[in-house]
CSV table of C-alpha atoms and ligand atoms in Angstrom, one decimal:
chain,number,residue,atom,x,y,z
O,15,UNK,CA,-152.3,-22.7,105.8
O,16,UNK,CA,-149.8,-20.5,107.5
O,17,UNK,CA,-146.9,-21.1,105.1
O,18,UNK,CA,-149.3,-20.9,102.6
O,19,UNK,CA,-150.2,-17.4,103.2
O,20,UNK,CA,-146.1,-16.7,103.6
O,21,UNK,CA,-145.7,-18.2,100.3
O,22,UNK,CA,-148.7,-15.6,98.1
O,23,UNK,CA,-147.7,-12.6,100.1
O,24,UNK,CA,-143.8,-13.4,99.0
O,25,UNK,CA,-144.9,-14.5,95.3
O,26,UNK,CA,-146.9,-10.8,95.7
O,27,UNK,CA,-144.0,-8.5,97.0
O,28,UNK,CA,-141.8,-10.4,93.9
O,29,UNK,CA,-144.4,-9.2,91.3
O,30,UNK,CA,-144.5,-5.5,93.3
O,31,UNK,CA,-140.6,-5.3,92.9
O,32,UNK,CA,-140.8,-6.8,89.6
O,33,UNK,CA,-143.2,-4.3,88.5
O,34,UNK,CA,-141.1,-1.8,90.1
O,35,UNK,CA,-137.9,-2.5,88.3
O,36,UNK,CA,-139.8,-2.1,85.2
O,37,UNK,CA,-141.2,0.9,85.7
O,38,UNK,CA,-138.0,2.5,86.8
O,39,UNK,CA,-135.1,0.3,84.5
O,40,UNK,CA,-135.3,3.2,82.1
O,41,UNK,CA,-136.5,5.9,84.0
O,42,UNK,CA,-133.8,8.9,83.1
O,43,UNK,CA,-133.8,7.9,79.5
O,44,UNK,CA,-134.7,11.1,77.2
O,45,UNK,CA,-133.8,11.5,73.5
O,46,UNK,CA,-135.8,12.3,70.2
O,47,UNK,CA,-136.0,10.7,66.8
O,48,UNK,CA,-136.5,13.5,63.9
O,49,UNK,CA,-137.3,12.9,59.9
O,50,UNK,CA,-137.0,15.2,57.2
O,51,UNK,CA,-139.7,12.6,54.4
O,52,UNK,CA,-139.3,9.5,52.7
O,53,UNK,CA,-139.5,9.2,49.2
O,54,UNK,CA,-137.2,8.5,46.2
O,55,UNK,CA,-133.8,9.2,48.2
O,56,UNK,CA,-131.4,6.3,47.1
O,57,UNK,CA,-127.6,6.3,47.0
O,58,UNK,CA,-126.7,8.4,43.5
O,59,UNK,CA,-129.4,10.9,43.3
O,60,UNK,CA,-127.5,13.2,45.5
O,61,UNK,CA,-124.2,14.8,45.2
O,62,UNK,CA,-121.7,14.4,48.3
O,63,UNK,CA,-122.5,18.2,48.3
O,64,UNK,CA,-126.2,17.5,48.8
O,65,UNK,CA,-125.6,14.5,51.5
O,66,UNK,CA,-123.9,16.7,53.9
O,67,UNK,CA,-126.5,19.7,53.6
O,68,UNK,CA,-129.1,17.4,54.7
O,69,UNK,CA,-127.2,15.4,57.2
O,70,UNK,CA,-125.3,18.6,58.6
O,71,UNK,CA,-129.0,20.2,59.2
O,72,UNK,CA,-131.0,17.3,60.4
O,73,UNK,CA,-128.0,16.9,62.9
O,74,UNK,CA,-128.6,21.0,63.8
O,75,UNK,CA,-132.3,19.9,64.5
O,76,UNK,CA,-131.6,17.3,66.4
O,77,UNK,CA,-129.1,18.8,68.4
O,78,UNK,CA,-131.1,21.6,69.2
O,79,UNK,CA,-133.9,19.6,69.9
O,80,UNK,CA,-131.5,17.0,72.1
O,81,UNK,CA,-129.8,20.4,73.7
O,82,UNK,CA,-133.7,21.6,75.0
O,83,UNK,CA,-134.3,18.0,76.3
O,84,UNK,CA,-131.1,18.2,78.4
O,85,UNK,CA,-131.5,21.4,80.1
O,86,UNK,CA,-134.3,19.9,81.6
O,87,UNK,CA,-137.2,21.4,78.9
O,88,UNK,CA,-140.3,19.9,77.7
O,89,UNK,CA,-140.8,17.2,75.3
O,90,UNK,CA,-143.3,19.7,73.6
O,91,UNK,CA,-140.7,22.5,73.4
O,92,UNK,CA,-137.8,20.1,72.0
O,93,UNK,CA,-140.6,19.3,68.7
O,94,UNK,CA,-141.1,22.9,68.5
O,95,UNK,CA,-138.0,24.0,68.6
O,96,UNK,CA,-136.2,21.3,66.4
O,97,UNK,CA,-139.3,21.7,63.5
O,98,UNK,CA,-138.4,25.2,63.3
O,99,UNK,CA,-134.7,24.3,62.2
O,100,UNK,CA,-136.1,21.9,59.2
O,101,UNK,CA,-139.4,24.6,58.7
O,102,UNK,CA,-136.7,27.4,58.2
O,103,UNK,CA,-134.2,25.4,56.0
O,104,UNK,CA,-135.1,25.5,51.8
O,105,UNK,CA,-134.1,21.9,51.9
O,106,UNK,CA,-137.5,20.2,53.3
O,107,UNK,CA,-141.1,20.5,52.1
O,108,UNK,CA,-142.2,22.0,55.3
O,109,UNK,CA,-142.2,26.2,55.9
O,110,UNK,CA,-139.7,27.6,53.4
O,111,UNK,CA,-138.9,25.4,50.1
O,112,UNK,CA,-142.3,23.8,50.4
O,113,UNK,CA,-143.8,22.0,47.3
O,114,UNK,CA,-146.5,23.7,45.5
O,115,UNK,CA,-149.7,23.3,44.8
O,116,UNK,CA,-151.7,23.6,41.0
O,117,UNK,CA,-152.4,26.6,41.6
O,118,UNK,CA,-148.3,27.4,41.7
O,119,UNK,CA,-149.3,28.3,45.5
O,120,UNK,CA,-148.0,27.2,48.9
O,121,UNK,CA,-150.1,25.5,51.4
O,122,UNK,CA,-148.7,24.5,54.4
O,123,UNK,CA,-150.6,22.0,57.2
O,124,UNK,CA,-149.2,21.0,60.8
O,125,UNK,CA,-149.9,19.2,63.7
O,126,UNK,CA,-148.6,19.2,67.4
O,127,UNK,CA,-149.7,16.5,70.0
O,128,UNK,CA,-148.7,16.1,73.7
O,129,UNK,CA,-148.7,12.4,75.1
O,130,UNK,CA,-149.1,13.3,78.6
O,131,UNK,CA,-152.6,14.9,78.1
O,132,UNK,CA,-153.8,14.2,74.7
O,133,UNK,CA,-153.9,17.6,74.0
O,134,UNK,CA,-153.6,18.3,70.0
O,135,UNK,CA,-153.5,21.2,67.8
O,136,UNK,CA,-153.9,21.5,64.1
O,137,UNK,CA,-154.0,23.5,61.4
O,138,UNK,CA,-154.2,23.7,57.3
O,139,UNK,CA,-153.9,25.0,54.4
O,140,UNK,CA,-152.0,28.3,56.1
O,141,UNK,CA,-150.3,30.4,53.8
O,142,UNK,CA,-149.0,33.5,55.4
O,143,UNK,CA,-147.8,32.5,58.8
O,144,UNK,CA,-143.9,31.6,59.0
O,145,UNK,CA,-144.2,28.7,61.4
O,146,UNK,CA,-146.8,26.3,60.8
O,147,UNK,CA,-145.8,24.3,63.6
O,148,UNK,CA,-146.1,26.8,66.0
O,149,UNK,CA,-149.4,28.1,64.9
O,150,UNK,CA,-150.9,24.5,65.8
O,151,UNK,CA,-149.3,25.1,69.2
O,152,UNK,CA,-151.1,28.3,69.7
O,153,UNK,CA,-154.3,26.6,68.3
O,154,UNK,CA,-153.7,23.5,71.1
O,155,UNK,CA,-152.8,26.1,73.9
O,156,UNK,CA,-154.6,29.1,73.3
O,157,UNK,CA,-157.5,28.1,71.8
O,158,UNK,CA,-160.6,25.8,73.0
O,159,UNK,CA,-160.0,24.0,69.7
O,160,UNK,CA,-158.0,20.9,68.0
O,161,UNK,CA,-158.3,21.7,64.5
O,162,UNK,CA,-158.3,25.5,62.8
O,163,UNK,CA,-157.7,26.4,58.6
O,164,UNK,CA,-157.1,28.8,56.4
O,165,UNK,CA,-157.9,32.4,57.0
O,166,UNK,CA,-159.8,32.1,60.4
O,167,UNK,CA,-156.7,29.7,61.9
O,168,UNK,CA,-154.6,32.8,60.1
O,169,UNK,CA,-156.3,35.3,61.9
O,170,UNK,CA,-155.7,33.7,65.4
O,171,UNK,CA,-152.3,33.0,64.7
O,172,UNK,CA,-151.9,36.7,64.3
O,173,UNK,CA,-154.2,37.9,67.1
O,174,UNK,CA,-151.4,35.7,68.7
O,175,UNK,CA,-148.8,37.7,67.6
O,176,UNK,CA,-147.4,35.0,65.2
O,177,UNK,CA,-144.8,36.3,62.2
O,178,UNK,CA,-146.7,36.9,59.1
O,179,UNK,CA,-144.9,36.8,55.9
O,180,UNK,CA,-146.5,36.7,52.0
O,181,UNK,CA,-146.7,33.5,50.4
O,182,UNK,CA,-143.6,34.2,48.0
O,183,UNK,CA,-141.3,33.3,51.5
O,184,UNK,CA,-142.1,30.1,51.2
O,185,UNK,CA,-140.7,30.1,47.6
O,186,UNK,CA,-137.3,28.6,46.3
O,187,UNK,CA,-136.1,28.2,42.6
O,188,UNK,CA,-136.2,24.3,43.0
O,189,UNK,CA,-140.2,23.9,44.0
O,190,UNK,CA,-140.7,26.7,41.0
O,191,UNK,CA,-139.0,24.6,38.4
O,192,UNK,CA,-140.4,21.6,39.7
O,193,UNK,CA,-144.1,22.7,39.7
O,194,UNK,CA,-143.2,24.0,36.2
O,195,UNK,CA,-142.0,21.2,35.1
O,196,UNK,CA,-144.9,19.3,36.3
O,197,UNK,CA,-147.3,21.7,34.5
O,198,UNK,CA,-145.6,21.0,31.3
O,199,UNK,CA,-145.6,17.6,31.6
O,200,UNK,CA,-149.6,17.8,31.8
O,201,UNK,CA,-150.2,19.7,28.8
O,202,UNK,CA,-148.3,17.3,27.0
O,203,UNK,CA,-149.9,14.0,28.3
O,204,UNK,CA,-153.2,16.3,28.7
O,205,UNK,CA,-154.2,15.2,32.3
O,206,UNK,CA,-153.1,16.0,35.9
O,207,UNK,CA,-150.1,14.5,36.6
O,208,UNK,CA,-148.5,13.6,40.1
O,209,UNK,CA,-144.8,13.7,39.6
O,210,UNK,CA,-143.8,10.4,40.5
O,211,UNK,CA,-140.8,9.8,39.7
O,212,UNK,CA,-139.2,12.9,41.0
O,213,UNK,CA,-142.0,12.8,44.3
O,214,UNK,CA,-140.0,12.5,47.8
O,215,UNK,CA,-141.9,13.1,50.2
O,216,UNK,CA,-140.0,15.7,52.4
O,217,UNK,CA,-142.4,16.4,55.4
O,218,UNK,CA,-140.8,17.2,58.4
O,219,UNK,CA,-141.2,16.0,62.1
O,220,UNK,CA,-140.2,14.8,65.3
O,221,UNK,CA,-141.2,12.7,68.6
O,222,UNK,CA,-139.2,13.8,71.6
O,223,UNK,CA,-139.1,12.0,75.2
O,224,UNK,CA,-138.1,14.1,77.9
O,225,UNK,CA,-136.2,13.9,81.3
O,226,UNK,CA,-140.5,13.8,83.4
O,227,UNK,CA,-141.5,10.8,80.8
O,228,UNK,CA,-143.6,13.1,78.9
O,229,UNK,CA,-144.0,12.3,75.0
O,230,UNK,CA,-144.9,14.6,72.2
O,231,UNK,CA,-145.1,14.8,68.6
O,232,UNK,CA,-145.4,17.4,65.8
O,233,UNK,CA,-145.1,17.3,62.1
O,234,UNK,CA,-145.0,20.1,59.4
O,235,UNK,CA,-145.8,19.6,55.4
O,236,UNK,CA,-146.3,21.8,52.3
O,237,UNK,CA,-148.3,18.6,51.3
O,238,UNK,CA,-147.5,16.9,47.7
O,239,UNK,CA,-146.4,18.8,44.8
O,240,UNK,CA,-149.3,19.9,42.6
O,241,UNK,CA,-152.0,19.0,45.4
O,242,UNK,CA,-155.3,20.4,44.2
O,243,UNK,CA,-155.7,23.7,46.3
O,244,UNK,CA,-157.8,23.2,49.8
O,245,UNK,CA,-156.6,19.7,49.5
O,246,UNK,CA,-155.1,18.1,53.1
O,247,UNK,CA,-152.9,15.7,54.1
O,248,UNK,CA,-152.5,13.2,56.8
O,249,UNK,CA,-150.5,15.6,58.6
O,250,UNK,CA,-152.7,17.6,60.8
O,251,UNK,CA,-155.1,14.6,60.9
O,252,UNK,CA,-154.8,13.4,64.7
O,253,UNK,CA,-153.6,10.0,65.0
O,254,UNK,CA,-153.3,9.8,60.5
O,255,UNK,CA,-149.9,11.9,60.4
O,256,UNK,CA,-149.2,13.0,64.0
O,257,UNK,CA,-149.9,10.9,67.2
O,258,UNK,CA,-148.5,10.7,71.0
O,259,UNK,CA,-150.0,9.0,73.9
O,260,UNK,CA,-147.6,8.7,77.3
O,261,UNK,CA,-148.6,5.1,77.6
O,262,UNK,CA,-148.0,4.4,73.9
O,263,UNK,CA,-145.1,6.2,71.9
O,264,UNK,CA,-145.0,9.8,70.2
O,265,UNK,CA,-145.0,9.2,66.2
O,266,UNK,CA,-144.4,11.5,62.9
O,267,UNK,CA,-145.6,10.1,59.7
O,268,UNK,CA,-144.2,10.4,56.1
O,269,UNK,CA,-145.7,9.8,52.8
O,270,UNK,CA,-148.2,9.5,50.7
O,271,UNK,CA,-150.8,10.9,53.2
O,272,UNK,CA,-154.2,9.7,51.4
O,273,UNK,CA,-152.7,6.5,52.4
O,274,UNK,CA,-151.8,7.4,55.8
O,275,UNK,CA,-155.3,8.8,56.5
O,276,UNK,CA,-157.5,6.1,55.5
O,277,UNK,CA,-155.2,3.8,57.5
O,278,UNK,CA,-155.1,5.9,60.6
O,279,UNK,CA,-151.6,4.7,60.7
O,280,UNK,CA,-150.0,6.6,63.9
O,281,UNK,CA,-153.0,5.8,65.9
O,282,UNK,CA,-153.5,2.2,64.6
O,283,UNK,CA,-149.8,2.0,65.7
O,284,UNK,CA,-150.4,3.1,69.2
O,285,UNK,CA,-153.5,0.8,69.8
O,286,UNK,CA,-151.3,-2.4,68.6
O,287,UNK,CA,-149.2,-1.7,71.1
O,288,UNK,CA,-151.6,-0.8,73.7
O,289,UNK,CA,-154.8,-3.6,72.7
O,290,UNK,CA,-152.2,-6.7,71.8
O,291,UNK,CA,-148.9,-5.7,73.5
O,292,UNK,CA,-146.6,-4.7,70.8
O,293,UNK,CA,-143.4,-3.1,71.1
O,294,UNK,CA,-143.2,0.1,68.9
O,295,UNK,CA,-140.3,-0.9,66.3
O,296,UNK,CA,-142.5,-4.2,65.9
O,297,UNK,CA,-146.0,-2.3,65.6
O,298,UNK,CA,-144.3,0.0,62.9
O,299,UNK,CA,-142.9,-2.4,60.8
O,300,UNK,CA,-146.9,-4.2,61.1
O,301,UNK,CA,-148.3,-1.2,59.6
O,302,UNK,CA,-145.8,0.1,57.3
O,303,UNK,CA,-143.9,-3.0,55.9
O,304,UNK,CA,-147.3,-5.0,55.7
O,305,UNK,CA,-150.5,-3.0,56.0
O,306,UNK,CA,-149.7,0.0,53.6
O,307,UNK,CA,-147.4,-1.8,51.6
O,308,UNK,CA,-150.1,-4.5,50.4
O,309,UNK,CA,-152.0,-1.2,49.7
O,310,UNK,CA,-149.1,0.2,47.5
O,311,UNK,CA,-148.9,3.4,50.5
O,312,UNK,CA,-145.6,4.5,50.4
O,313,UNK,CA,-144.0,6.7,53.0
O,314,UNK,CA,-142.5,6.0,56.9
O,315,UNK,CA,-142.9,6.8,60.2
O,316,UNK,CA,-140.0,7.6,63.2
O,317,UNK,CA,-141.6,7.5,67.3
O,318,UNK,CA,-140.6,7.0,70.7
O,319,UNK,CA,-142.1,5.3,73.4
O,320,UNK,CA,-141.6,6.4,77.1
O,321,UNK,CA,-138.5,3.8,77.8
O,322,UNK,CA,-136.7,5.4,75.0
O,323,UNK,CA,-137.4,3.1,72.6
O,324,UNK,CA,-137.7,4.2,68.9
O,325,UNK,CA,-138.8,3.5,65.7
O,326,UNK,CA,-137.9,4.2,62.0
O,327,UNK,CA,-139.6,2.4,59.3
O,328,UNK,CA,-139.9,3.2,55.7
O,329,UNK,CA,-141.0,1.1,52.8
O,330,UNK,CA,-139.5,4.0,50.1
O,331,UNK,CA,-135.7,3.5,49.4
O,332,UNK,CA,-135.1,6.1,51.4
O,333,UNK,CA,-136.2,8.6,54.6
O,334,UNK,CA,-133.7,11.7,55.4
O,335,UNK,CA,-133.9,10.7,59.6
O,336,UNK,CA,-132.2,10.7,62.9
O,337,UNK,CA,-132.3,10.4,66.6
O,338,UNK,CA,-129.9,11.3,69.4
O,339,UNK,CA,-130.7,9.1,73.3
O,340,UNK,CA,-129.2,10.1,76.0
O,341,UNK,CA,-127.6,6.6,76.3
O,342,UNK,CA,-124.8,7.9,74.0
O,343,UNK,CA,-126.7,6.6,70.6
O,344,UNK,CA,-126.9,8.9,68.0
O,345,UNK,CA,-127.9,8.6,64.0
O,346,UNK,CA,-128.5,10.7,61.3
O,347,UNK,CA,-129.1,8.9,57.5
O,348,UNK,CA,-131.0,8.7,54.6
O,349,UNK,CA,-130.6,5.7,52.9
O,350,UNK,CA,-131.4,2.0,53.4
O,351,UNK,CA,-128.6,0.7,55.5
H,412,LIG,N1,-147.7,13.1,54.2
H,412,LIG,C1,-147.6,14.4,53.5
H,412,LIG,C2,-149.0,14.7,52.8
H,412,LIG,O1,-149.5,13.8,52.2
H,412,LIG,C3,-146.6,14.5,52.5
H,412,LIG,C4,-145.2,14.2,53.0
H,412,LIG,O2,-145.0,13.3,53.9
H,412,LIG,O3,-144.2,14.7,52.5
H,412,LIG,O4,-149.4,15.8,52.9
């Protein structure tokens, strides 16, 4: 009886130290994982010219992103900070050189979520406020709200002393050809049209872990070129678009966000790994590679889970994506590889 008892408390203090080791194996990793869309991005389209403009500033984003992480900052901070390098850059559909809507408008939608609280904010369809991403900060921390659009989330952005700017910012030559081009193709087959061939989707976002274990998320979009105006994405749609739970993983989506929303696909996601178990590479892949896929969704998601783990799946031939871990590994691509 006696060694009987010796033998459950030892089998208990195993588990204990078991459990322990677990916990604490990865315990100082911190890193983030950023995208700049998925879409039509396959080896040819670009010139070498055009590669290294969006590699050199997805690298910019991470680093600064990677750089906030290290000096000890929040997980929440690092998304901010790294979203406003890819909301300021003409390159990605997100703040300037957004895609434009029918109305040869731009309207811009963003989410930011943090995983240690499940605190969200949100907002849509802004169109004079220069960081997106940031407004749906204000709107999680400043407001007792999730979810704020148009004018009214406008107005408290201001009252929060946000940077307004007219719509024309947002501008480039490139998304006013494009939209043009699109209208022409209409008249001629007589219907709306949703540019296919040329469509990438080039949303922008990141999931950062930092050096406490606290996860957090944020994306930024101008939507999909020639979007009926008022229309919104998956983007500022918690747990569609943008999702991050500590005991889960911090996830951006990409793509073709009708898709994404129906699916739920960053929250459905989270609850495979936290209902059956999954690890987060694996749970992607379920949901992207199978569930959308069989659906004909196209897009991709990147995440991190509180070990440092992360994902990037995409079922389009490409995704403009990257991650630096403070393990040494680093990334930055944009092509199947
Ligand atoms: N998911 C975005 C949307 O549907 C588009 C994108 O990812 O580029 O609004």
């Amino acid at each position: 009886m006696k060694n009987k008892l010796i033998m459950v408390l030892l089998f208990a203090l195993a588990d204990i130290l078991a459990a322990q080791t677990k916990i604490t194996e990865n315990k100082d990793a911190f890193g983030l994982v950023v995208h700049g869309g998925a879409g039509y991005i396959y080896k040819g389209r670009y010139t070498n010219e055009e590669e290294s403009a969006y590699k050199n500033k997805l690298q910019e984003a991470i680093d600064t992103g990677y750089a906030v992480l290290s000096r000890n900052g929040s997980a929440l901070n690092a998304v901010e900070k790294t979203i406003h390098i890819l909301e300021d850059s003409p390159l990605f559909n997100a703040g300037k050189g957004a895609v434009m809507t029918s109305e040869e408008t731009v309207e811009l939608d963003a989410a930011i979520m943090d995983g240690s609280n499940l605190k969200a904010g949100a907002v849509a369809g802004i169109k004079h406020i220069k960081s997106p991403i940031s407004l749906a900060r204000t709107v999680m921390e400043k407001s007792p709200h999730v979810f704020m659009i148009g004018e009214g989330a406008e107005k408290f952005g201001l009252d929060n002393g946000m940077e307004k700017v007219e719509n024309s910012y947002f501008y480039t030559e490139k998304t006013l050809e494009e939209i043009r081009k699109i209208k022409e193709e209409e008249k001629k087959r007589d219907q709306s049209y949703i540019y296919k061939d040329e469509n990438k989707y080039g949303t922008v976002g990141c999931a950062a872990l930092d050096k406490h274990g606290n996860l957090a998320a944020g994306t930024s979009t101008g939507g999909m070129v020639n979007k009926k105006f008022g229309r919104v994405g998956d983007v500022p749609v918690i747990g569609a678009g943008t999702y991050a739970n500590n005991f889960t993983a911090a996830m951006s989506c990409t793509g073709h966000g009708e898709f994404f929303i129906r699916n739920v696909v960053a929250h459905d996601i989270s609850s495979l790994i936290q209902y059956k178990g999954m690890k987060l590479n694996d749970a992607a892949k379920e949901v992207i590679m199978e569930k959308l896929l069989k659906q004909n969704g196209r897009g991709g998601v990147i995440g991190i889970d509180a070990q440092g783990n992360i994902t990037m799946v995409f079922n389009t031939d490409g995704m403009f994506r990257g991650y630096k871990l403070n393990n040494g590994k680093s990334f930055v691509g944009m092509y199947k590889e």
